[in-house]
Short mmCIF file of C-alpha atoms and ligand atoms in Angstrom, two decimals:
data_model
loop_
_atom_site.label_atom_id
_atom_site.label_comp_id
_atom_site.label_asym_id
_atom_site.label_seq_id
_atom_site.Cartn_x
_atom_site.Cartn_y
_atom_site.Cartn_z
CA MET A 1448 -7.76 10.90 5.32
CA THR A 1449 -11.31 10.87 3.94
CA GLY A 1450 -13.80 13.70 4.14
CA ALA A 1451 -15.70 11.64 6.69
CA ASP A 1452 -12.89 11.58 9.23
CA SER A 1453 -11.28 14.99 8.53
CA GLY A 1454 -14.51 16.71 9.54
CA ALA A 1455 -15.02 19.00 6.51
CA PHE A 1456 -17.58 18.07 3.87
CA GLY A 1457 -19.07 20.60 1.44
CA VAL A 1458 -22.12 20.45 -0.83
CA TYR A 1459 -22.03 22.54 -4.03
CA VAL A 1460 -25.31 23.20 -5.87
CA HIS A 1461 -25.23 24.75 -9.36
CA TRP A 1462 -28.02 26.99 -10.70
CA PRO A 1463 -27.19 27.30 -14.41
CA PHE A 1464 -29.29 30.28 -15.55
CA CYS A 1465 -28.52 33.99 -16.02
CA LEU A 1466 -30.48 36.96 -17.32
CA SER A 1467 -27.80 37.63 -19.93
CA LYS A 1468 -24.39 36.22 -20.75
CA CYS A 1469 -21.44 38.42 -19.75
CA PRO A 1470 -18.90 38.60 -22.61
CA TYR A 1471 -15.95 37.40 -20.47
CA CYS A 1472 -17.68 34.46 -18.76
CA ASP A 1473 -17.20 30.79 -19.63
CA PHE A 1474 -19.01 29.33 -16.63
CA ASN A 1475 -21.85 26.88 -17.23
CA SER A 1476 -24.54 29.53 -17.51
CA HIS A 1477 -27.46 29.74 -19.94
CA VAL A 1478 -29.98 32.40 -20.89
CA ARG A 1479 -33.61 31.29 -21.27
CA HIS A 1480 -36.36 33.47 -22.65
CA ALA A 1481 -39.20 31.27 -21.39
CA PRO A 1482 -39.83 31.05 -17.63
CA ILE A 1483 -37.92 28.30 -15.83
CA ASP A 1484 -39.94 25.59 -14.10
CA GLU A 1485 -38.26 26.03 -10.71
CA ALA A 1486 -40.45 23.43 -8.99
CA ARG A 1487 -39.31 20.79 -11.48
CA TYR A 1488 -35.65 21.74 -10.96
CA ALA A 1489 -36.14 21.72 -7.18
CA ARG A 1490 -37.50 18.14 -7.40
CA ALA A 1491 -34.52 17.10 -9.52
CA PHE A 1492 -32.05 18.73 -7.11
CA ALA A 1493 -33.73 16.87 -4.21
CA ARG A 1494 -33.53 13.59 -6.14
CA GLU A 1495 -29.84 14.02 -6.96
CA ILE A 1496 -29.13 14.94 -3.32
CA GLU A 1497 -30.89 11.74 -2.24
CA THR A 1498 -28.93 9.45 -4.60
CA THR A 1499 -25.62 11.16 -3.77
CA ALA A 1500 -26.22 10.82 -0.03
CA ALA A 1501 -27.00 7.14 -0.54
CA ARG A 1502 -23.48 6.68 -2.02
CA ILE A 1503 -21.79 8.46 0.90
CA PRO A 1504 -24.00 8.09 3.96
CA GLY A 1505 -23.04 9.35 7.41
CA ARG A 1506 -21.34 12.59 6.38
CA GLN A 1507 -21.81 15.78 8.33
CA VAL A 1508 -22.19 18.81 6.02
CA THR A 1509 -19.96 21.69 7.15
CA SER A 1510 -20.63 24.04 4.22
CA ILE A 1511 -23.11 24.53 1.39
CA PHE A 1512 -22.52 26.76 -1.64
CA LEU A 1513 -25.25 27.71 -4.11
CA GLY A 1514 -23.30 28.92 -7.15
CA GLY A 1515 -23.95 29.65 -10.80
CA GLY A 1516 -24.96 31.00 -13.10
CA THR A 1517 -27.12 33.30 -11.05
CA PRO A 1518 -28.65 31.52 -8.03
CA SER A 1519 -30.22 34.82 -6.92
CA LEU A 1520 -32.71 34.37 -9.77
CA MET A 1521 -34.22 31.49 -7.78
CA GLN A 1522 -37.24 32.13 -5.64
CA PRO A 1523 -36.47 31.81 -1.91
CA GLU A 1524 -38.87 28.81 -1.79
CA THR A 1525 -36.68 26.96 -4.32
CA VAL A 1526 -33.57 27.67 -2.22
CA GLY A 1527 -35.49 26.51 0.87
CA ALA A 1528 -36.50 23.27 -0.85
CA ILE A 1529 -32.87 22.54 -1.82
CA LEU A 1530 -31.58 23.24 1.70
CA ASP A 1531 -34.35 21.10 3.21
CA ALA A 1532 -33.41 18.21 0.92
CA ILE A 1533 -29.76 18.46 2.02
CA ALA A 1534 -30.83 18.45 5.69
CA ARG A 1535 -33.12 15.44 5.08
CA HIS A 1536 -30.35 13.28 3.65
CA TRP A 1537 -27.27 14.38 5.59
CA ARG A 1538 -26.66 15.79 9.04
CA VAL A 1539 -25.88 19.51 8.75
CA ALA A 1540 -23.37 20.76 11.34
CA PRO A 1541 -24.67 23.49 13.64
CA GLY A 1542 -23.45 26.83 12.30
CA ALA A 1543 -22.58 25.37 8.87
CA GLU A 1544 -21.74 28.09 6.35
CA VAL A 1545 -24.48 28.41 3.69
CA THR A 1546 -23.46 30.78 0.87
CA LEU A 1547 -25.54 31.97 -2.08
CA GLU A 1548 -23.97 33.74 -5.05
CA ALA A 1549 -26.00 36.80 -6.02
CA ASN A 1550 -25.94 39.36 -8.79
CA PRO A 1551 -26.24 42.85 -7.31
CA THR A 1552 -29.37 44.17 -9.01
CA SER A 1553 -32.18 45.81 -7.11
CA VAL A 1554 -34.62 43.04 -8.04
CA GLU A 1555 -32.40 40.35 -6.63
CA ALA A 1556 -31.66 42.27 -3.43
CA THR A 1557 -35.39 42.21 -2.62
CA ARG A 1558 -35.08 38.44 -2.15
CA PHE A 1559 -32.23 38.56 0.39
CA ALA A 1560 -34.53 38.46 3.45
CA GLY A 1561 -36.32 35.43 1.96
CA TYR A 1562 -33.00 33.65 1.42
CA ARG A 1563 -32.05 34.29 5.03
CA THR A 1564 -35.36 32.78 6.19
CA ALA A 1565 -34.67 29.78 3.90
CA GLY A 1566 -31.37 29.15 5.72
CA VAL A 1567 -28.73 31.08 3.76
CA ASN A 1568 -26.27 32.81 6.12
CA ARG A 1569 -23.72 34.31 3.71
CA VAL A 1570 -23.96 35.96 0.28
CA SER A 1571 -21.29 36.48 -2.32
CA LEU A 1572 -22.11 39.38 -4.64
CA GLY A 1573 -20.75 39.77 -8.18
CA VAL A 1574 -20.05 43.52 -8.03
CA GLN A 1575 -17.12 43.29 -10.55
CA ALA A 1576 -16.30 47.05 -10.71
CA LEU A 1577 -17.17 50.25 -8.88
CA ASP A 1578 -17.65 52.55 -11.89
CA ASP A 1579 -20.39 52.49 -14.51
CA GLU A 1580 -18.08 52.74 -17.49
CA SER A 1581 -16.22 49.55 -16.50
CA LEU A 1582 -19.48 47.79 -15.65
CA SER A 1583 -20.89 48.54 -19.07
CA ALA A 1584 -17.64 47.43 -20.75
CA LEU A 1585 -17.98 44.15 -18.82
CA GLY A 1586 -21.56 43.81 -20.12
CA ARG A 1587 -23.06 43.97 -16.63
CA LEU A 1588 -26.74 44.72 -16.14
CA HIS A 1589 -26.29 46.79 -12.94
CA THR A 1590 -24.80 50.19 -12.15
CA ALA A 1591 -22.22 50.82 -9.43
CA ARG A 1592 -24.88 52.58 -7.31
CA GLU A 1593 -27.22 49.60 -7.62
CA ALA A 1594 -24.41 47.20 -6.68
CA LEU A 1595 -23.46 49.23 -3.60
CA ASP A 1596 -27.12 49.41 -2.59
CA ALA A 1597 -27.29 45.61 -2.88
CA VAL A 1598 -24.16 45.38 -0.70
CA ALA A 1599 -25.90 47.57 1.92
CA ILE A 1600 -29.00 45.34 1.82
CA ALA A 1601 -26.77 42.25 2.17
CA ARG A 1602 -25.06 43.88 5.18
CA ARG A 1603 -28.43 44.28 6.90
CA ALA A 1604 -29.69 40.79 6.04
CA PHE A 1605 -26.56 38.69 6.70
CA ASP A 1606 -23.77 38.61 9.26
CA ARG A 1607 -21.40 37.48 6.54
CA TYR A 1608 -21.08 38.70 2.95
CA SER A 1609 -18.39 39.00 0.34
CA PHE A 1610 -18.13 40.58 -3.06
CA ASP A 1611 -16.18 39.93 -6.23
CA LEU A 1612 -14.26 42.43 -8.32
CA ILE A 1613 -12.51 41.82 -11.61
CA TYR A 1614 -9.22 43.66 -12.16
CA ALA A 1615 -6.62 43.98 -14.92
CA ARG A 1616 -9.44 45.43 -17.01
CA PRO A 1617 -8.64 47.27 -20.26
CA GLY A 1618 -7.08 50.66 -19.50
CA GLN A 1619 -6.88 50.11 -15.73
CA THR A 1620 -3.79 51.59 -14.07
CA PRO A 1621 -2.36 50.54 -10.68
CA ALA A 1622 -3.32 53.96 -9.23
CA MET A 1623 -6.93 53.61 -10.43
CA TRP A 1624 -7.14 50.10 -9.02
CA ALA A 1625 -5.65 51.13 -5.66
CA GLY A 1626 -8.39 53.77 -5.30
CA GLU A 1627 -11.14 51.34 -6.28
CA LEU A 1628 -9.81 48.72 -3.86
CA GLN A 1629 -9.71 51.17 -0.98
CA ARG A 1630 -13.34 51.98 -1.63
CA ALA A 1631 -14.16 48.26 -1.83
CA ILE A 1632 -12.46 47.55 1.48
CA SER A 1633 -14.52 50.28 3.14
CA GLU A 1634 -17.67 48.49 1.90
CA ALA A 1635 -16.52 44.94 2.65
CA ALA A 1636 -17.01 43.62 6.15
CA GLU A 1637 -14.74 40.61 6.07
CA HIS A 1638 -14.13 39.10 2.65
CA LEU A 1639 -13.31 40.08 -0.95
CA SER A 1640 -12.65 37.93 -4.03
CA LEU A 1641 -10.42 39.77 -6.52
CA TYR A 1642 -10.02 38.05 -9.88
CA GLN A 1643 -7.62 39.06 -12.59
CA LEU A 1644 -9.59 39.25 -15.88
CA THR A 1645 -8.85 36.14 -17.90
CA ILE A 1646 -9.65 35.93 -21.59
CA GLU A 1647 -11.44 32.60 -21.96
CA GLU A 1648 -11.59 30.79 -25.28
CA GLY A 1649 -15.05 30.77 -26.83
CA THR A 1650 -16.21 34.01 -25.17
CA PRO A 1651 -16.91 37.27 -27.06
CA PHE A 1652 -13.91 38.81 -25.24
CA PHE A 1653 -11.68 36.12 -26.74
CA GLY A 1654 -12.66 37.16 -30.28
CA LEU A 1655 -12.26 40.87 -29.53
CA HIS A 1656 -8.88 40.27 -27.88
CA ALA A 1657 -7.64 38.17 -30.79
CA ALA A 1658 -8.73 40.91 -33.21
CA GLY A 1659 -6.81 43.54 -31.19
CA ARG A 1660 -10.01 45.33 -30.22
CA LEU A 1661 -9.72 44.57 -26.51
CA ARG A 1662 -6.39 45.38 -24.92
CA THR A 1663 -5.65 43.91 -21.49
CA PRO A 1664 -2.74 45.24 -19.40
CA ASP A 1665 0.73 44.04 -20.43
CA GLU A 1666 2.69 41.67 -18.17
CA ALA A 1667 4.47 44.40 -16.19
CA THR A 1668 1.21 46.29 -15.54
CA ALA A 1669 -0.57 43.06 -14.60
CA ARG A 1670 2.19 42.34 -12.11
CA ALA A 1671 1.95 45.88 -10.69
CA LEU A 1672 -1.83 45.46 -10.36
CA TYR A 1673 -1.31 42.19 -8.49
CA ASP A 1674 1.23 43.83 -6.14
CA VAL A 1675 -1.14 46.74 -5.46
CA THR A 1676 -3.87 44.21 -4.62
CA GLN A 1677 -1.69 42.54 -2.00
CA GLU A 1678 -0.47 45.80 -0.47
CA VAL A 1679 -3.80 47.62 -0.25
CA CYS A 1680 -5.68 44.58 1.08
CA ALA A 1681 -3.05 43.71 3.67
CA ALA A 1682 -2.96 47.33 4.86
CA GLY A 1683 -6.79 47.31 4.99
CA GLY A 1684 -6.88 44.21 7.23
CA LEU A 1685 -7.89 41.73 4.49
CA PRO A 1686 -4.72 39.80 3.65
CA ALA A 1687 -4.78 37.17 0.90
CA TYR A 1688 -5.49 33.69 2.25
CA GLU A 1689 -5.67 32.34 -1.31
CA ILE A 1690 -4.30 33.68 -4.60
CA SER A 1691 -7.56 35.61 -5.38
CA ASN A 1692 -9.30 35.67 -1.99
CA HIS A 1693 -8.84 38.08 0.89
CA ALA A 1694 -10.36 37.97 4.36
CA ARG A 1695 -10.06 39.20 7.87
CA PRO A 1696 -8.39 36.33 9.76
CA GLY A 1697 -11.15 33.89 10.73
CA ALA A 1698 -13.55 35.07 7.99
CA GLU A 1699 -12.26 32.84 5.19
CA CYS A 1700 -14.88 31.12 3.01
CA GLN A 1701 -15.12 27.65 4.61
CA HIS A 1702 -16.61 26.12 1.49
CA ASN A 1703 -13.82 27.19 -0.83
CA LEU A 1704 -11.27 25.98 1.75
CA VAL A 1705 -12.79 22.50 1.29
CA TYR A 1706 -11.65 22.56 -2.38
CA TRP A 1707 -8.23 24.02 -1.76
CA ARG A 1708 -7.45 21.72 1.17
CA GLY A 1709 -8.45 18.68 -0.88
CA GLU A 1710 -11.39 17.74 1.34
CA GLU A 1711 -14.50 15.89 0.19
CA TYR A 1712 -17.44 17.59 -1.55
CA ALA A 1713 -20.63 16.65 -3.37
CA GLY A 1714 -21.67 18.40 -6.61
CA ILE A 1715 -25.38 18.78 -7.35
CA GLY A 1716 -26.91 20.24 -10.52
CA PRO A 1717 -25.92 20.76 -14.19
CA GLY A 1718 -22.15 20.68 -14.73
CA ALA A 1719 -21.34 20.32 -11.02
CA HIS A 1720 -18.15 18.48 -10.04
CA ALA A 1721 -17.55 16.34 -6.97
CA ARG A 1722 -14.75 14.58 -5.14
CA LEU A 1723 -16.16 11.68 -3.13
CA ASP A 1724 -14.28 9.16 -0.99
CA ILE A 1725 -15.80 5.70 -1.46
CA ASP A 1726 -14.12 2.47 -0.24
CA ARG A 1727 -10.79 4.30 0.22
CA ASP A 1728 -10.84 5.55 -3.37
CA ARG A 1729 -11.23 9.17 -4.38
CA HIS A 1730 -13.82 9.58 -7.13
CA ALA A 1731 -13.68 12.60 -9.49
CA ILE A 1732 -17.24 13.04 -10.70
CA SER A 1733 -18.80 15.45 -13.19
CA ASN A 1734 -22.38 16.06 -14.19
CA GLU A 1735 -24.05 16.66 -17.53
CA LYS A 1736 -23.67 20.38 -18.26
CA ARG A 1737 -26.75 21.12 -20.37
CA PRO A 1738 -29.62 21.98 -18.02
CA LYS A 1739 -32.39 20.15 -19.88
CA ALA A 1740 -30.25 17.06 -20.49
CA TRP A 1741 -29.22 17.04 -16.81
CA LEU A 1742 -32.87 17.33 -15.76
CA MET A 1743 -33.92 14.41 -17.97
CA ARG A 1744 -31.04 12.25 -16.77
CA VAL A 1745 -31.93 12.89 -13.12
CA GLU A 1746 -35.60 12.20 -13.76
CA ALA A 1747 -34.76 8.95 -15.56
CA ARG A 1748 -31.99 7.57 -13.33
CA GLY A 1749 -31.65 9.63 -10.20
CA ASN A 1750 -28.45 11.51 -11.00
CA GLY A 1751 -26.84 13.61 -13.74
CA VAL A 1752 -23.40 11.98 -13.58
CA VAL A 1753 -21.56 11.65 -16.91
CA THR A 1754 -18.04 10.84 -15.70
CA ASP A 1755 -16.96 9.03 -12.54
CA ASP A 1756 -13.22 8.25 -12.40
CA ILE A 1757 -11.09 6.91 -9.59
CA LEU A 1758 -8.00 9.11 -9.24
CA ASN A 1759 -4.68 7.26 -9.16
CA SER A 1760 -1.97 8.26 -6.69
CA GLU A 1761 -0.17 10.51 -9.18
CA GLU A 1762 -3.39 12.39 -9.98
CA ARG A 1763 -4.16 12.75 -6.29
CA GLY A 1764 -0.71 14.21 -5.63
CA ASP A 1765 -0.95 16.62 -8.56
CA GLU A 1766 -4.38 17.83 -7.51
CA PHE A 1767 -3.20 18.30 -3.94
CA LEU A 1768 -0.33 20.53 -5.12
CA LEU A 1769 -2.46 22.44 -7.62
CA MET A 1770 -5.12 23.31 -5.07
CA GLY A 1771 -3.08 23.53 -1.85
CA LEU A 1772 -0.36 25.82 -3.15
CA ARG A 1773 -2.98 28.48 -3.95
CA LEU A 1774 -3.37 28.94 -0.19
CA ALA A 1775 -1.22 31.27 1.92
CA GLU A 1776 -1.08 28.46 4.53
CA GLY A 1777 0.61 26.25 1.90
CA ILE A 1778 0.86 22.46 2.10
CA ASP A 1779 2.29 19.72 4.28
CA PRO A 1780 4.72 17.78 2.03
CA GLN A 1781 4.09 14.65 4.10
CA ARG A 1782 0.47 14.65 3.03
CA TYR A 1783 1.69 14.87 -0.57
CA THR A 1784 3.84 11.79 0.04
CA ALA A 1785 0.93 9.91 1.63
CA LEU A 1786 -1.35 10.68 -1.34
CA SER A 1787 1.06 10.27 -4.23
CA GLY A 1788 3.31 7.53 -2.86
CA ARG A 1789 6.46 9.60 -3.49
CA ALA A 1790 8.23 12.53 -1.87
CA LEU A 1791 8.74 15.94 -3.47
CA ASP A 1792 12.17 16.24 -5.08
CA PRO A 1793 14.53 17.98 -2.59
CA ASP A 1794 16.64 19.43 -5.45
CA ARG A 1795 13.62 21.12 -6.97
CA ILE A 1796 12.57 22.45 -3.58
CA ALA A 1797 16.08 23.86 -3.04
CA MET A 1798 16.05 25.49 -6.48
CA LEU A 1799 12.64 27.11 -6.00
CA ARG A 1800 13.71 28.35 -2.54
CA GLU A 1801 16.82 29.87 -4.04
CA GLU A 1802 14.70 31.64 -6.65
CA GLY A 1803 12.54 33.01 -3.82
CA ALA A 1804 9.39 31.32 -5.20
CA ILE A 1805 8.70 29.17 -2.12
CA THR A 1806 9.57 28.96 1.58
CA VAL A 1807 9.73 25.97 3.90
CA ASP A 1808 9.11 26.65 7.59
CA ALA A 1809 10.52 24.92 10.67
CA CYS A 1810 7.66 22.36 10.66
CA GLY A 1811 8.36 21.58 7.00
CA ARG A 1812 5.27 23.38 5.59
CA LEU A 1813 5.81 24.60 2.06
CA ARG A 1814 4.40 27.94 0.95
CA VAL A 1815 4.48 29.96 -2.25
CA THR A 1816 5.83 33.52 -1.77
CA GLN A 1817 4.68 36.86 -3.21
CA THR A 1818 7.31 36.34 -5.92
CA GLY A 1819 6.02 32.84 -6.65
CA PHE A 1820 2.28 33.55 -6.74
CA PRO A 1821 2.23 35.42 -10.08
CA VAL A 1822 3.93 32.37 -11.65
CA LEU A 1823 2.08 29.75 -9.60
CA ASP A 1824 1.39 27.41 -12.55
CA ALA A 1825 5.10 27.16 -13.29
CA VAL A 1826 5.92 26.53 -9.60
CA VAL A 1827 3.34 23.73 -9.40
CA ALA A 1828 4.55 22.20 -12.67
CA ASP A 1829 8.12 22.25 -11.35
CA LEU A 1830 7.24 20.54 -8.07
CA ALA A 1831 4.97 17.97 -9.71
CA ALA A 1832 7.49 16.99 -12.42
C1 SAM B 2727 -19.52 32.16 -11.80
S1 SAM B 2727 -19.46 33.85 -11.49
C2 SAM B 2727 -21.02 33.88 -10.68
C3 SAM B 2727 -21.38 35.16 -10.04
C4 SAM B 2727 -22.59 35.88 -10.54
N1 SAM B 2727 -23.29 35.23 -11.59
C5 SAM B 2727 -22.17 37.22 -11.07
O1 SAM B 2727 -21.77 37.30 -12.22
O2 SAM B 2727 -22.25 38.16 -10.30
C6 SAM B 2727 -18.26 34.01 -10.22
C7 SAM B 2727 -17.25 35.10 -10.41
O3 SAM B 2727 -16.26 34.70 -11.34
C8 SAM B 2727 -15.62 35.86 -11.82
N2 SAM B 2727 -15.32 35.66 -13.24
C9 SAM B 2727 -16.09 35.06 -14.17
N3 SAM B 2727 -15.45 35.06 -15.37
C10 SAM B 2727 -14.25 35.67 -15.19
C11 SAM B 2727 -13.14 35.99 -16.06
N4 SAM B 2727 -13.14 35.67 -17.33
N5 SAM B 2727 -12.06 36.63 -15.50
C12 SAM B 2727 -12.05 36.93 -14.19
N6 SAM B 2727 -13.07 36.68 -13.34
C13 SAM B 2727 -14.16 36.06 -13.83
C14 SAM B 2727 -16.54 37.04 -11.56
O4 SAM B 2727 -15.94 37.90 -10.62
C15 SAM B 2727 -17.76 36.38 -10.96
O5 SAM B 2727 -18.35 37.15 -9.95
S1 SF4 B 2728 -20.46 36.35 -14.84
FE1 SF4 B 2728 -22.22 35.67 -13.62
S2 SF4 B 2728 -24.02 36.74 -14.55
FE2 SF4 B 2728 -22.37 36.88 -16.02
S3 SF4 B 2728 -22.75 35.12 -17.39
FE3 SF4 B 2728 -21.21 34.47 -15.83
S4 SF4 B 2728 -22.40 33.51 -14.26
FE4 SF4 B 2728 -23.85 34.71 -15.49
#
């Protein structure tokens, strides 16, 4: 099924700039000391939207996600210009979810009303921790008070908002995390993203960790922290619908579901990725990551694409498993067969069921269990082998 006939089609737009680089982060984000020419970037975004829409005409956009980097550094007019360009080149479904990722500083919160006027209807705030000591250890530029004030401003400006926390931080115990989570749930209306701290190669945290100067929780503690996350969130009415995402039923992030369900999405901006269905083929597309180089490419040829590969059936099957098994709703093995041209191995399914890592329901849907989620990569590798 293509994005065009399944009904879901997302547009991701990447704003690649931040005020400072957090020591754990390996996203495509850059710090610039000179002012950024937002009008020039807005023109390039509009141009790339135009050329992308020309490749896949007739889609109806069901979700838009402005991610980063720090999109809340953009002026509301820039956000408005990007959303207008999307609406000029595609039909946007009534009530489409339009999310903007925001850092929770007081300066950025002053722009929330302008974003709403521009057409944003959901914000996702990078709160990361609810105490100042942890925030400073994470290299964040905001205090906990400032972040909670930004959450309160978001609550007034938008019907829908979410915030991110990072757990499994150095020195964090399950009891500390349970308390922090309870507080987070009381501040969250409908959605929380809870990411286990990962030590990414090339970041300052990687060097500190390798030198033994940054100690993350051992495996047993990490597992206990994960279990606490599931228990506290489920009891608070925000069960996990994806390995790191929790929502009240019905409040799931529609845009992220597009990725995990293997639907079609466009990627606009430096380093953005896309999956487009063209002539029955699925294209995996990636853009130039460096902002200036992306800008010059778009100005010269209309898009910033550096790789555009057609996925073969094996790759399509692997990607379907990798993304779909992150979801609590699991996958339909028949769709795997249709994409990959082969069925999942019944012996492997039986073995993983016996180990308690997966379940298969009466309709044949396959789901990863609470036991399986902490070792999801191994479960996927087993099924895909
Ligand atoms: C791309 S960031 C953008 C959000 C925004 N710039 C901010 O920092 O508030 C999205 C989220 O990824 C998470 N993240 C980034 N690096 C991470 C890491 N190494 N481990 C765990 N979570 C991480 C953070 O929770 C962050 O809010
Ligand atoms: S975590 Fe957010 S603010 Fe920090 S460097 Fe990454 S994208 Fe920028």
